[in-house]
mmCIF file of C-alpha atoms in Angstrom:
data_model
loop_
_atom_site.group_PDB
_atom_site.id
_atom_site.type_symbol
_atom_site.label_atom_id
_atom_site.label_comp_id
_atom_site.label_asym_id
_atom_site.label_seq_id
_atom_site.Cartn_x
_atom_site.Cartn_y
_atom_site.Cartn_z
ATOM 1 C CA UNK A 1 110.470 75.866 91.956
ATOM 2 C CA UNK A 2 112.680 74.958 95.142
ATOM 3 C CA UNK A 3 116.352 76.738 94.335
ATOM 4 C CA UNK A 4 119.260 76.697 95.720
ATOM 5 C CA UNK A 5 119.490 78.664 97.955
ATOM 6 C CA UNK A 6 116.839 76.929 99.941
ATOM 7 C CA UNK A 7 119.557 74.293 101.140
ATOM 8 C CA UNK A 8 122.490 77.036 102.332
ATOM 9 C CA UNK A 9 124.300 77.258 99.204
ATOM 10 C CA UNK A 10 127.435 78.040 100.149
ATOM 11 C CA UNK A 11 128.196 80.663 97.853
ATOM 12 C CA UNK A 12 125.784 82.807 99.562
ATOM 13 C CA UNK A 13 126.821 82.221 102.973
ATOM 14 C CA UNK A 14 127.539 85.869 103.780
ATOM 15 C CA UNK A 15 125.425 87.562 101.811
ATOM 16 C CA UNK A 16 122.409 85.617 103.426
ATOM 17 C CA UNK A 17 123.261 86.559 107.349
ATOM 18 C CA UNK A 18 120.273 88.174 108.648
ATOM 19 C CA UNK A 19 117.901 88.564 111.505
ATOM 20 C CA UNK A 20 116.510 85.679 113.251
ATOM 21 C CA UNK A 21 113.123 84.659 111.902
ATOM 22 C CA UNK A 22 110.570 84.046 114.695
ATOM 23 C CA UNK A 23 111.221 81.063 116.564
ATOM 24 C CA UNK A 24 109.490 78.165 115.594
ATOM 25 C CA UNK A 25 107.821 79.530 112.533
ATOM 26 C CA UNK A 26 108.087 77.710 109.217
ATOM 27 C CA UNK A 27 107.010 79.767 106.085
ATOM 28 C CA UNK A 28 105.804 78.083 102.727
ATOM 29 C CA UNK A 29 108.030 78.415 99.772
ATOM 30 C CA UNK A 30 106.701 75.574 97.123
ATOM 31 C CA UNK A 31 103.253 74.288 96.941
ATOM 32 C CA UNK A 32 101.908 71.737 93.883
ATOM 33 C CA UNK A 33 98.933 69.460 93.966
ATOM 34 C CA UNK A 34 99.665 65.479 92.714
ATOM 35 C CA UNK A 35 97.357 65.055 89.396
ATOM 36 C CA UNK A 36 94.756 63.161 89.395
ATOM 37 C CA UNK A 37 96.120 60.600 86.900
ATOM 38 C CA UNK A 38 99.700 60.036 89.047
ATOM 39 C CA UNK A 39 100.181 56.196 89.574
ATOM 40 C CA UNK A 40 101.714 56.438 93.317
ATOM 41 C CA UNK A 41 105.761 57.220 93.224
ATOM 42 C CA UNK A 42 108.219 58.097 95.424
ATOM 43 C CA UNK A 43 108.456 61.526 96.067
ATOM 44 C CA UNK A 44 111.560 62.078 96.214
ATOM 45 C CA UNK A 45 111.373 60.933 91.944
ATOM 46 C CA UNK A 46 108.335 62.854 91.806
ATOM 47 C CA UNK A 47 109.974 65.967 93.085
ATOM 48 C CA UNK A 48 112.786 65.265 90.194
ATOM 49 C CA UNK A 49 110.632 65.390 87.642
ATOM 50 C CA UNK A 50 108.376 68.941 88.340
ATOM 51 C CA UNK A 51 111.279 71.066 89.837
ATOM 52 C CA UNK A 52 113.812 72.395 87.878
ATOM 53 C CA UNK A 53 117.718 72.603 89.248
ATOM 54 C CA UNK A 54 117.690 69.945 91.956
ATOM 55 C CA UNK A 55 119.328 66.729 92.645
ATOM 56 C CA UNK A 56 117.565 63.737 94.357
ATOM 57 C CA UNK A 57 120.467 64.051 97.111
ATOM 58 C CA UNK A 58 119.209 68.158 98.230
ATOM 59 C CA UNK A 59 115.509 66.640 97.536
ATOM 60 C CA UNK A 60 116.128 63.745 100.101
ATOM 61 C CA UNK A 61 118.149 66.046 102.466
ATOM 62 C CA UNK A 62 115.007 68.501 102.399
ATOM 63 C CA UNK A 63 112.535 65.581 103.544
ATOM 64 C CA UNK A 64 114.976 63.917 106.368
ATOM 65 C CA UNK A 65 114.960 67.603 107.562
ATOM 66 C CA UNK A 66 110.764 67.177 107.715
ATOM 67 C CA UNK A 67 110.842 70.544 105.170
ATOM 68 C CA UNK A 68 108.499 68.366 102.804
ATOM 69 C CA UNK A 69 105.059 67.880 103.285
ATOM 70 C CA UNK A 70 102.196 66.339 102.272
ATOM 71 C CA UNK A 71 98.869 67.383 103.269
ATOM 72 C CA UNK A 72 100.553 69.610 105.916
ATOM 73 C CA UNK A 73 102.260 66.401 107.578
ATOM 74 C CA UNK A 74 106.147 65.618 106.999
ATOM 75 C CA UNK A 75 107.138 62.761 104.873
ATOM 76 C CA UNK A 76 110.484 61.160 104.469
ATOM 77 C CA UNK A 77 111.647 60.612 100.892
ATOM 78 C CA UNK A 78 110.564 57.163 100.095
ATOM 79 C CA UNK A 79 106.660 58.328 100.685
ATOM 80 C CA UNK A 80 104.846 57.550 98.006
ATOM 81 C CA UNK A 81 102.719 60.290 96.269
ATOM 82 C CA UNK A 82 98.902 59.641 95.175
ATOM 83 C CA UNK A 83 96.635 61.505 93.251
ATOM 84 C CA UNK A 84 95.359 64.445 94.315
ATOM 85 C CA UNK A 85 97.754 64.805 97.364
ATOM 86 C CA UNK A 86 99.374 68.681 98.422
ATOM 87 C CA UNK A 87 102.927 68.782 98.530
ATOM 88 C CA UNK A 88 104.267 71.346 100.463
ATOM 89 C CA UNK A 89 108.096 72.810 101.019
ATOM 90 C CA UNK A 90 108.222 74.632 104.419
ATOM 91 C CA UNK A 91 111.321 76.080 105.419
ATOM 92 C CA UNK A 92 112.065 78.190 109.214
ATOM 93 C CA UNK A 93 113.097 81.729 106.881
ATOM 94 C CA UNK A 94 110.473 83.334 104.766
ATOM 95 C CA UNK A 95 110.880 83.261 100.892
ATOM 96 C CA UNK A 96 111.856 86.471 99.304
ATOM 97 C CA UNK A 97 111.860 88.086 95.952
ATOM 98 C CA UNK A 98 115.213 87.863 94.111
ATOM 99 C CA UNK A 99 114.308 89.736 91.249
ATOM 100 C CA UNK A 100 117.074 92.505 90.909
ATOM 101 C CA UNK A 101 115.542 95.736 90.692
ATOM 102 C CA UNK A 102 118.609 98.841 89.899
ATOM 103 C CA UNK A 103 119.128 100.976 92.682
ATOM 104 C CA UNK A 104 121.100 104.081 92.999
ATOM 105 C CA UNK A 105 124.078 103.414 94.642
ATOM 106 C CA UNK A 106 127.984 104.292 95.008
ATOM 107 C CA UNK A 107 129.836 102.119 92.314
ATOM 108 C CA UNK A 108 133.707 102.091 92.286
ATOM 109 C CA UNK A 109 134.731 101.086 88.867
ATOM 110 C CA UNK A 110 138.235 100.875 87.946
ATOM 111 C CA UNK A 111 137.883 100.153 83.941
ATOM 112 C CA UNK A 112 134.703 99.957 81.571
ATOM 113 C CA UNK A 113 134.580 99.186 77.994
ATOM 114 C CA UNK A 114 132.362 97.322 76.244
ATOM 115 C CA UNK A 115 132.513 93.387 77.068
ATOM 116 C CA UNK A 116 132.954 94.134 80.627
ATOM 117 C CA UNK A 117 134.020 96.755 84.082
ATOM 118 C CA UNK A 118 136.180 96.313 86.590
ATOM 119 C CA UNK A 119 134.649 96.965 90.296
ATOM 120 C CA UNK A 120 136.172 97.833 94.132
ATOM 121 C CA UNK A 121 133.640 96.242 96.467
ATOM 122 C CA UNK A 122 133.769 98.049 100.090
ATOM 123 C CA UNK A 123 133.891 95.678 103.098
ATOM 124 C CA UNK A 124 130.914 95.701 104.572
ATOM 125 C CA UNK A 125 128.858 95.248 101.436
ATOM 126 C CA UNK A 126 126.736 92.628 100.229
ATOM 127 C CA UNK A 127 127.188 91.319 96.748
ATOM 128 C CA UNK A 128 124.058 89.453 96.285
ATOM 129 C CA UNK A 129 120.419 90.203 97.657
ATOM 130 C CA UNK A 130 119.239 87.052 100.112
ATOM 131 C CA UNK A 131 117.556 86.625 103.189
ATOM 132 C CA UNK A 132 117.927 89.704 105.291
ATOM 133 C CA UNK A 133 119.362 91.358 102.336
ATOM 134 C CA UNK A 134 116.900 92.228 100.092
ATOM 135 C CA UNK A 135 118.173 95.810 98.702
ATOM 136 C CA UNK A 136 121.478 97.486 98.776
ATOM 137 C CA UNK A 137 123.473 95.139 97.661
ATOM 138 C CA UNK A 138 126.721 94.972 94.753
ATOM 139 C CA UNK A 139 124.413 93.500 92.091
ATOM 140 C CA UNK A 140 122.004 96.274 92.700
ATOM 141 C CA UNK A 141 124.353 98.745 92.343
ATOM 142 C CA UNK A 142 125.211 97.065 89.101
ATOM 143 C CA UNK A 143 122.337 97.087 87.928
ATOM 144 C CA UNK A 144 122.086 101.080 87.970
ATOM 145 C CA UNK A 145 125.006 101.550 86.282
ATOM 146 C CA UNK A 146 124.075 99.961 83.615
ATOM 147 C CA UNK A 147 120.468 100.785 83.505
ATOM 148 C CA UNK A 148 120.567 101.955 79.810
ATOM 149 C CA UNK A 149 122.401 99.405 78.914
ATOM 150 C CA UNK A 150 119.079 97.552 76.589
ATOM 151 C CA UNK A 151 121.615 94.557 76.495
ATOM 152 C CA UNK A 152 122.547 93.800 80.390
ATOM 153 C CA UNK A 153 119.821 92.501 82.132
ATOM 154 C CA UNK A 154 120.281 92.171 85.942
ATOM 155 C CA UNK A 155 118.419 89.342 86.653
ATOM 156 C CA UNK A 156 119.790 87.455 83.608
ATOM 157 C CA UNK A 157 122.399 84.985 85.209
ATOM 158 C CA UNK A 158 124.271 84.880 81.777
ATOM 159 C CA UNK A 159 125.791 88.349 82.658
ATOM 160 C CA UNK A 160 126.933 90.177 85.576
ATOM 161 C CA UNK A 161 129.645 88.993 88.349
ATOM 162 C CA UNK A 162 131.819 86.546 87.375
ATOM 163 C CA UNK A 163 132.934 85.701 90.625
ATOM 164 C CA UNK A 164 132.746 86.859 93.845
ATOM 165 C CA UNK A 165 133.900 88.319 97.253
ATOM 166 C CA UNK A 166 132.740 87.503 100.901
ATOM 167 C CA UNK A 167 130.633 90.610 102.874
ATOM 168 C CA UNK A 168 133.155 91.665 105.010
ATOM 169 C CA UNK A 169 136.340 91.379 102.179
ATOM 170 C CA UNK A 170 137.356 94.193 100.342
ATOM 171 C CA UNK A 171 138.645 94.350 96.525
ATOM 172 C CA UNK A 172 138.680 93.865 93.241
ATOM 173 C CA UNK A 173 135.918 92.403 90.909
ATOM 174 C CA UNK A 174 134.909 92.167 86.866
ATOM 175 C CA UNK A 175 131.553 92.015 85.453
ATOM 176 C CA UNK A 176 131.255 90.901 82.052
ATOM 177 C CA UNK A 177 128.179 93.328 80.516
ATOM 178 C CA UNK A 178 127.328 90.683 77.640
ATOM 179 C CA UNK A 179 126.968 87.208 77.562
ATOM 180 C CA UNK A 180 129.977 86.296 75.304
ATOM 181 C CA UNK A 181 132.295 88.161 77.810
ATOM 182 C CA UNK A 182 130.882 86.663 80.884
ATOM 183 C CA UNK A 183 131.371 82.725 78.704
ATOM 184 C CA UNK A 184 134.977 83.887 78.343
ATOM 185 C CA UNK A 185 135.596 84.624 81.289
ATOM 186 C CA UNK A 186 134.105 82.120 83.219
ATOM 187 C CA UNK A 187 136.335 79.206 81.154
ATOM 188 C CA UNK A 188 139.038 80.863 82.284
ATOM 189 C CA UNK A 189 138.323 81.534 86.074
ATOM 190 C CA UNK A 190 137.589 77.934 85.514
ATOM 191 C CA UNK A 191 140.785 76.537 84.401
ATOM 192 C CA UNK A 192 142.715 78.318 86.478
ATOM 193 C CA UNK A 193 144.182 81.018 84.191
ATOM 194 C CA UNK A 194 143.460 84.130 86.165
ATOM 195 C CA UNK A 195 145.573 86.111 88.216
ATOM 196 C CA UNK A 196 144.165 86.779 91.630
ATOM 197 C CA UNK A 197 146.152 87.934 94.712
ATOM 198 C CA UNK A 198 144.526 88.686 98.347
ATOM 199 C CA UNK A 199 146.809 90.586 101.346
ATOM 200 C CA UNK A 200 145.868 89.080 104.880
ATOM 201 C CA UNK A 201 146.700 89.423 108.425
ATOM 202 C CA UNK A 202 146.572 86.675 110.206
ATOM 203 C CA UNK A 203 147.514 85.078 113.727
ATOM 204 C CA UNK A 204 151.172 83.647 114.605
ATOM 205 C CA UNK A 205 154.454 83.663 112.436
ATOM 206 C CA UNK A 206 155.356 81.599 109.803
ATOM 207 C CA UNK A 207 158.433 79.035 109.894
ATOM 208 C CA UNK A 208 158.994 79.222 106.409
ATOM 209 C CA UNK A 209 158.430 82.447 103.436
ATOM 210 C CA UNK A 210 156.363 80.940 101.127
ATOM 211 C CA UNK A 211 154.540 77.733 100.853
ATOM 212 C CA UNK A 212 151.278 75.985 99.629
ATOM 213 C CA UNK A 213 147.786 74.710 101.327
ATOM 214 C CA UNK A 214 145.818 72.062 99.793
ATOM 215 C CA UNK A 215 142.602 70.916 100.486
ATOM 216 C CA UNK A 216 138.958 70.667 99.749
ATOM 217 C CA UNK A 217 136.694 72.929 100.992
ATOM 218 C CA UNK A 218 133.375 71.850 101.827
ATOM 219 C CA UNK A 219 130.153 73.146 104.435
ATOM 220 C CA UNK A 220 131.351 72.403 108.139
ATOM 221 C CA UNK A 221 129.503 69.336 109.702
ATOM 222 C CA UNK A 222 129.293 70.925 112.813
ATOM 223 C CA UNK A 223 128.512 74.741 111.219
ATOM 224 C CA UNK A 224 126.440 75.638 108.180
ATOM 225 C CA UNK A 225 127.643 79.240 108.353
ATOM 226 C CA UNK A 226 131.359 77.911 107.804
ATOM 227 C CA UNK A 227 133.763 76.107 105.605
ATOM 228 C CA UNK A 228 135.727 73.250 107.032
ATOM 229 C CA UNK A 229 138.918 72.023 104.920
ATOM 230 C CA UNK A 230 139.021 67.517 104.221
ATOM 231 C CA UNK A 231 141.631 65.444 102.703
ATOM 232 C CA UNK A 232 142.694 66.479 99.019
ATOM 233 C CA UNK A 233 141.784 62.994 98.097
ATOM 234 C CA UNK A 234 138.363 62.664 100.300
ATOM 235 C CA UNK A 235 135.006 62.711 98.094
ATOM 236 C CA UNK A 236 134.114 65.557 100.332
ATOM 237 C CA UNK A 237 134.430 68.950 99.487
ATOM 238 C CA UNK A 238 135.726 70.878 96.176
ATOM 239 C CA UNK A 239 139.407 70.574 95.229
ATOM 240 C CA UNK A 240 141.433 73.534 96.182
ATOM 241 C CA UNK A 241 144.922 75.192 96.261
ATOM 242 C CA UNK A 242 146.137 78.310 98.037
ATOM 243 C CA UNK A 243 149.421 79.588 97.688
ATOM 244 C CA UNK A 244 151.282 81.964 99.986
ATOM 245 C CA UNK A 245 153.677 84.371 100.960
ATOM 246 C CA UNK A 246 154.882 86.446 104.086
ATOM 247 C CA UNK A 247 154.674 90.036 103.634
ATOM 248 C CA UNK A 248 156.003 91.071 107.215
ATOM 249 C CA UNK A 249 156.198 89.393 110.218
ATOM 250 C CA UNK A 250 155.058 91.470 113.400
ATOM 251 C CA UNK A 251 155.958 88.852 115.891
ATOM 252 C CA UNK A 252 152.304 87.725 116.868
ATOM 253 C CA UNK A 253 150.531 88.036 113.657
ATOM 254 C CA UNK A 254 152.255 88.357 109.974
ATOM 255 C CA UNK A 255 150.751 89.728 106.915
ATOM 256 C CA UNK A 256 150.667 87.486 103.953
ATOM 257 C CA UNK A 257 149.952 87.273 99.961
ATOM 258 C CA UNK A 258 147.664 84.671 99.010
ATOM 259 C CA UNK A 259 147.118 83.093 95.315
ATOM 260 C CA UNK A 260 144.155 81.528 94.681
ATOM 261 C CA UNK A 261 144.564 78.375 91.773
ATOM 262 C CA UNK A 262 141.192 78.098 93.021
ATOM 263 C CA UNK A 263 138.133 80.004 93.747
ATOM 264 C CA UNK A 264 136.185 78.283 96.298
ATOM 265 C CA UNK A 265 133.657 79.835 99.217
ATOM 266 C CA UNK A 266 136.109 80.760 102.128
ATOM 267 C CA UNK A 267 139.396 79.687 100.677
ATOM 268 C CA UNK A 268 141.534 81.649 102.548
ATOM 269 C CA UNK A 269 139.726 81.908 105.443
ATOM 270 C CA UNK A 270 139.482 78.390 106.018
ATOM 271 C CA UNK A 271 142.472 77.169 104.360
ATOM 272 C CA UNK A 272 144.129 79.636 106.880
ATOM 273 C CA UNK A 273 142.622 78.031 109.370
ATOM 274 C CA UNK A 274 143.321 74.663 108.686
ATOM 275 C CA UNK A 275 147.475 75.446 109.205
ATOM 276 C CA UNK A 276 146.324 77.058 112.521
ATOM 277 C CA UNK A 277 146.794 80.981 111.144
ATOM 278 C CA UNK A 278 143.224 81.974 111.226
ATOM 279 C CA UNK A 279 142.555 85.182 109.791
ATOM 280 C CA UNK A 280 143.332 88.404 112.378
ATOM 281 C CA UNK A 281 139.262 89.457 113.151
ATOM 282 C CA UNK A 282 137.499 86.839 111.371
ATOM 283 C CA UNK A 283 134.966 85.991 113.685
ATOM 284 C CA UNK A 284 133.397 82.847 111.825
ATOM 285 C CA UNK A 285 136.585 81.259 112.160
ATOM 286 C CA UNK A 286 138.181 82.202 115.453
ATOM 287 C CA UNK A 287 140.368 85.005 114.178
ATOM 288 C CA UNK A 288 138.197 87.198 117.229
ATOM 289 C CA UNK A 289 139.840 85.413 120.169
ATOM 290 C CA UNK A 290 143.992 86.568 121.602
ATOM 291 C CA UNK A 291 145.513 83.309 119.810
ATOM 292 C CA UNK A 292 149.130 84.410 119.991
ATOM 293 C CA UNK A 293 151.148 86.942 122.317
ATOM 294 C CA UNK A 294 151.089 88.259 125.803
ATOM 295 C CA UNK A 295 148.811 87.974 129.099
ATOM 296 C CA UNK A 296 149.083 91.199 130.158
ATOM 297 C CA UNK A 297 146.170 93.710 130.027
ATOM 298 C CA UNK A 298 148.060 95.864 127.940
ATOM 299 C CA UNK A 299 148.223 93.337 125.798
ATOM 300 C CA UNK A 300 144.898 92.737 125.703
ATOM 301 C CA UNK A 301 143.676 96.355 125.181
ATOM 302 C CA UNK A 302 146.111 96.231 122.709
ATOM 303 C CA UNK A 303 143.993 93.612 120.552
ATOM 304 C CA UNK A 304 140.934 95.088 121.358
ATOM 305 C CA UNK A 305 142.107 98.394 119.856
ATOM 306 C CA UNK A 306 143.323 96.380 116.991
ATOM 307 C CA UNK A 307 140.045 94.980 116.557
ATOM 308 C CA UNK A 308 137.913 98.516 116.730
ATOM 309 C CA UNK A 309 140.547 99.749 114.151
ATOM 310 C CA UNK A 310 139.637 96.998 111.150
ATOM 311 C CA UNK A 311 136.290 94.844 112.774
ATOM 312 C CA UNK A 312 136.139 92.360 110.111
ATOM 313 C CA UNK A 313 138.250 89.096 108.392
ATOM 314 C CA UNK A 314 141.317 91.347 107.486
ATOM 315 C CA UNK A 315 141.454 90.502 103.998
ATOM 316 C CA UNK A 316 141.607 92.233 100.609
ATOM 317 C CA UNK A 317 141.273 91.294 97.065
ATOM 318 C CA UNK A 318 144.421 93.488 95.622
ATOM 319 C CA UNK A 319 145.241 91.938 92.270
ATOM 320 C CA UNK A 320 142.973 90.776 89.574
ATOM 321 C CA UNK A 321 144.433 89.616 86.024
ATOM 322 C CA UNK A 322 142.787 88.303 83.154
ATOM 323 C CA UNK A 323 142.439 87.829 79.420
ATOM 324 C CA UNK A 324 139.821 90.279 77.830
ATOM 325 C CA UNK A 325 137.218 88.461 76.178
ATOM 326 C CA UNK A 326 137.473 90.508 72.877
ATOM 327 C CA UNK A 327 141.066 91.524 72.215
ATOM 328 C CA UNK A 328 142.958 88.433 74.037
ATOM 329 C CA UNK A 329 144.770 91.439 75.529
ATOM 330 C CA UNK A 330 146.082 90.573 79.348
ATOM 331 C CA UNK A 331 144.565 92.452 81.744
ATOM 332 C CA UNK A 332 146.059 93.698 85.190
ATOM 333 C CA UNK A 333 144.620 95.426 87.866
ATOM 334 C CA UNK A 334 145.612 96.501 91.343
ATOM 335 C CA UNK A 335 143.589 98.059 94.295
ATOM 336 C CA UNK A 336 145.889 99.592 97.344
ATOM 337 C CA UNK A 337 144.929 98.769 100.513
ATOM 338 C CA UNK A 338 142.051 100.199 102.712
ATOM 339 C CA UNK A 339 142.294 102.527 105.514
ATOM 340 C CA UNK A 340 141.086 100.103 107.510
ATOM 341 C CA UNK A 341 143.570 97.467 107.194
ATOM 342 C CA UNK A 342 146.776 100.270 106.653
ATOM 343 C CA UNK A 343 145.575 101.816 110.025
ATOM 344 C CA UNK A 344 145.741 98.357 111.399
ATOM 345 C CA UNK A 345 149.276 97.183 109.912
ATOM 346 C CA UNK A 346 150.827 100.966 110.997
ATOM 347 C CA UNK A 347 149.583 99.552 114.727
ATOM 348 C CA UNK A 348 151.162 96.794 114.438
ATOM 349 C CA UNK A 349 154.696 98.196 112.733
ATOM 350 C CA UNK A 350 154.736 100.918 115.427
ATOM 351 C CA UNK A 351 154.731 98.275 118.046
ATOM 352 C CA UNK A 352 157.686 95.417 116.969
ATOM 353 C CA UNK A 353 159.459 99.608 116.002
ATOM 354 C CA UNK A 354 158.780 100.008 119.858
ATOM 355 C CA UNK A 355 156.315 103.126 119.075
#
């Protein structure tokens, strides 16, 4: 079966960075021989009818990339099939088992009953297993946890995370332990009726307090590791809505709440961005480079320190507020900020303080 994640789904951009494969090579992930008794067809039809979660647009995208094959030669996707024919998809990363097995890891949960648990995710770890990431990941440790548990199983997409955080972004998560909790709460991350706040640093100061980005997020053109923002009304990209507010304002970079109304890959980070504040450290998307301040090379050591203090997208998921599944009760949770980011903000209060 040719899945997702085959064609860069976005949702597992981070979790899938990973070495280099060997240059050149291509590695088989989907093999079926035509029967005998096929009248020729497309393939790109044929394809539609023996695989099982694809469209005919990530089919066709997979031949114009020469990824299909027949008989070991690429095909575009108006070939025609015959009987008896090999179709092969070849891709340039091997395939890898994505069967969750548990593993004994650190877990941080915050609340556990029943329907579901609350979870701090580290920066710095990966939530799901993909290429490069095969073992040590969130779901993993998960899956431990609940190991007894004859109800949860791991590698039943039904339960488990309910949403997710990037690599490199600390903060809070649920996981709904059966599969009427996990229903629940998906409808309401869904229509909107969560409550999630994130704190961020980010470059330059703000004219105004508060205000609102909106936007669709979609894969960058130019970048399949990154999200690029398009016209709220453009048939490209997801609809999506960001909220914020300044925290503090350090001159050069200011820290800010954001409110997601929606939950898409790289929200913040690329909705951020998009109004020129890219997120302080966030490499993907510029925050790396000296965008605002001084020439000096105290300056510039300054940054660097900065950097070696918090080396990742300075962002945390703090709040997290929803309905529980069983009791309708409302559910708030908050996670104070990591010592790598409150090391970071002290450097920057101590300098607009003059310390």
């Amino acid at each position: 079966m040719i899945d997702e994640e085959y064609f860069d789904d976005p949702e597992l951009l981070d979790d899938q960075e990973a070495a280099e494969p060997a240059e050149g090579a291509l590695y088989e992930h989907f093999r079926i021989e035509v029967d005998r008794g096929q009248v020729p067809l497309r393939i790109d039809k044929y394809l539609m009818e023996h695989t099982q979660h694809q469209t005919r647009n990530r089919i066709q995208a997979a031949a114009e990339a020469g990824f299909i094959r027949v008989n070991d030669k690429p095909v575009k996707s108006n070939y025609k099939v015959r009987a008896g024919e090999v179709i092969t998809l070849m891709l340039d990363r091997p395939h890898f088992d994505s069967t969750i097995v548990p593993e004994e890891l650190p877990l941080d949960v915050r609340y556990e009953d029943d329907d579901l648990m609350v979870i701090y995710k580290p920066a710095g770890m990966v939530v799901h297993p993909g290429c490069g990431n095969f073992h040590g990941t969130l779901v993993h440790a998960i899956a431990w946890h609940l190991r007894n548990l004859p109800s949860y199983d791991p590698n039943d997409p039904q339960v488990g995370l309910v949403h997710r955080i990037d690599k490199d972004t600390s903060g809070l998560l649920v996981v709904a332990k059966t599969r009427e909790a996990k229903s629940h709460l998906g409808k309401q991350f869904f229509h909107h009726e969560t409550h999630r706040s994130y704190v961020a640093l980010v470059w330059g100061n703000f004219v105004e307090d508060e205000g609102r980005i909106e936007g669709n997020i979609g894969r960058d053109p130019r970048d399949r590791l990154r999200m690029a923002v398009f016209p709220p009304d453009s048939d490209t990209g997801k609809p999506a809505v960001t909220h914020y507010r300044v925290l503090e304002r350090y001159g050069y970079t200011t820290l800010v709440e954001c409110r997601l109304e929606t939950g898409r890959t790289h929200q913040i980070r690329a909705h951020m961005k998009h109004i020129g504040h890219p997120l302080f450290a966030d490499e993907r998307y510029g925050g790396t480079e000296i965008l605002r301040g001084e020439r000096t090379a105290s300056y510039k050591a300054y940054i660097q320190n900065c950097f070696k203090l918090c080396p990742r997208q300075v962002l945390h998921a703090q709040t997290l507020g929803f309905r529980h599944p069983t009791t309708g009760q409302q559910m708030d949770f908050t996670s104070p900020l990591p010592q790598d980011m409150e090391a970071l903000i002290d450097k920057w209060r101590k300098r607009l303080g003059g310390g």
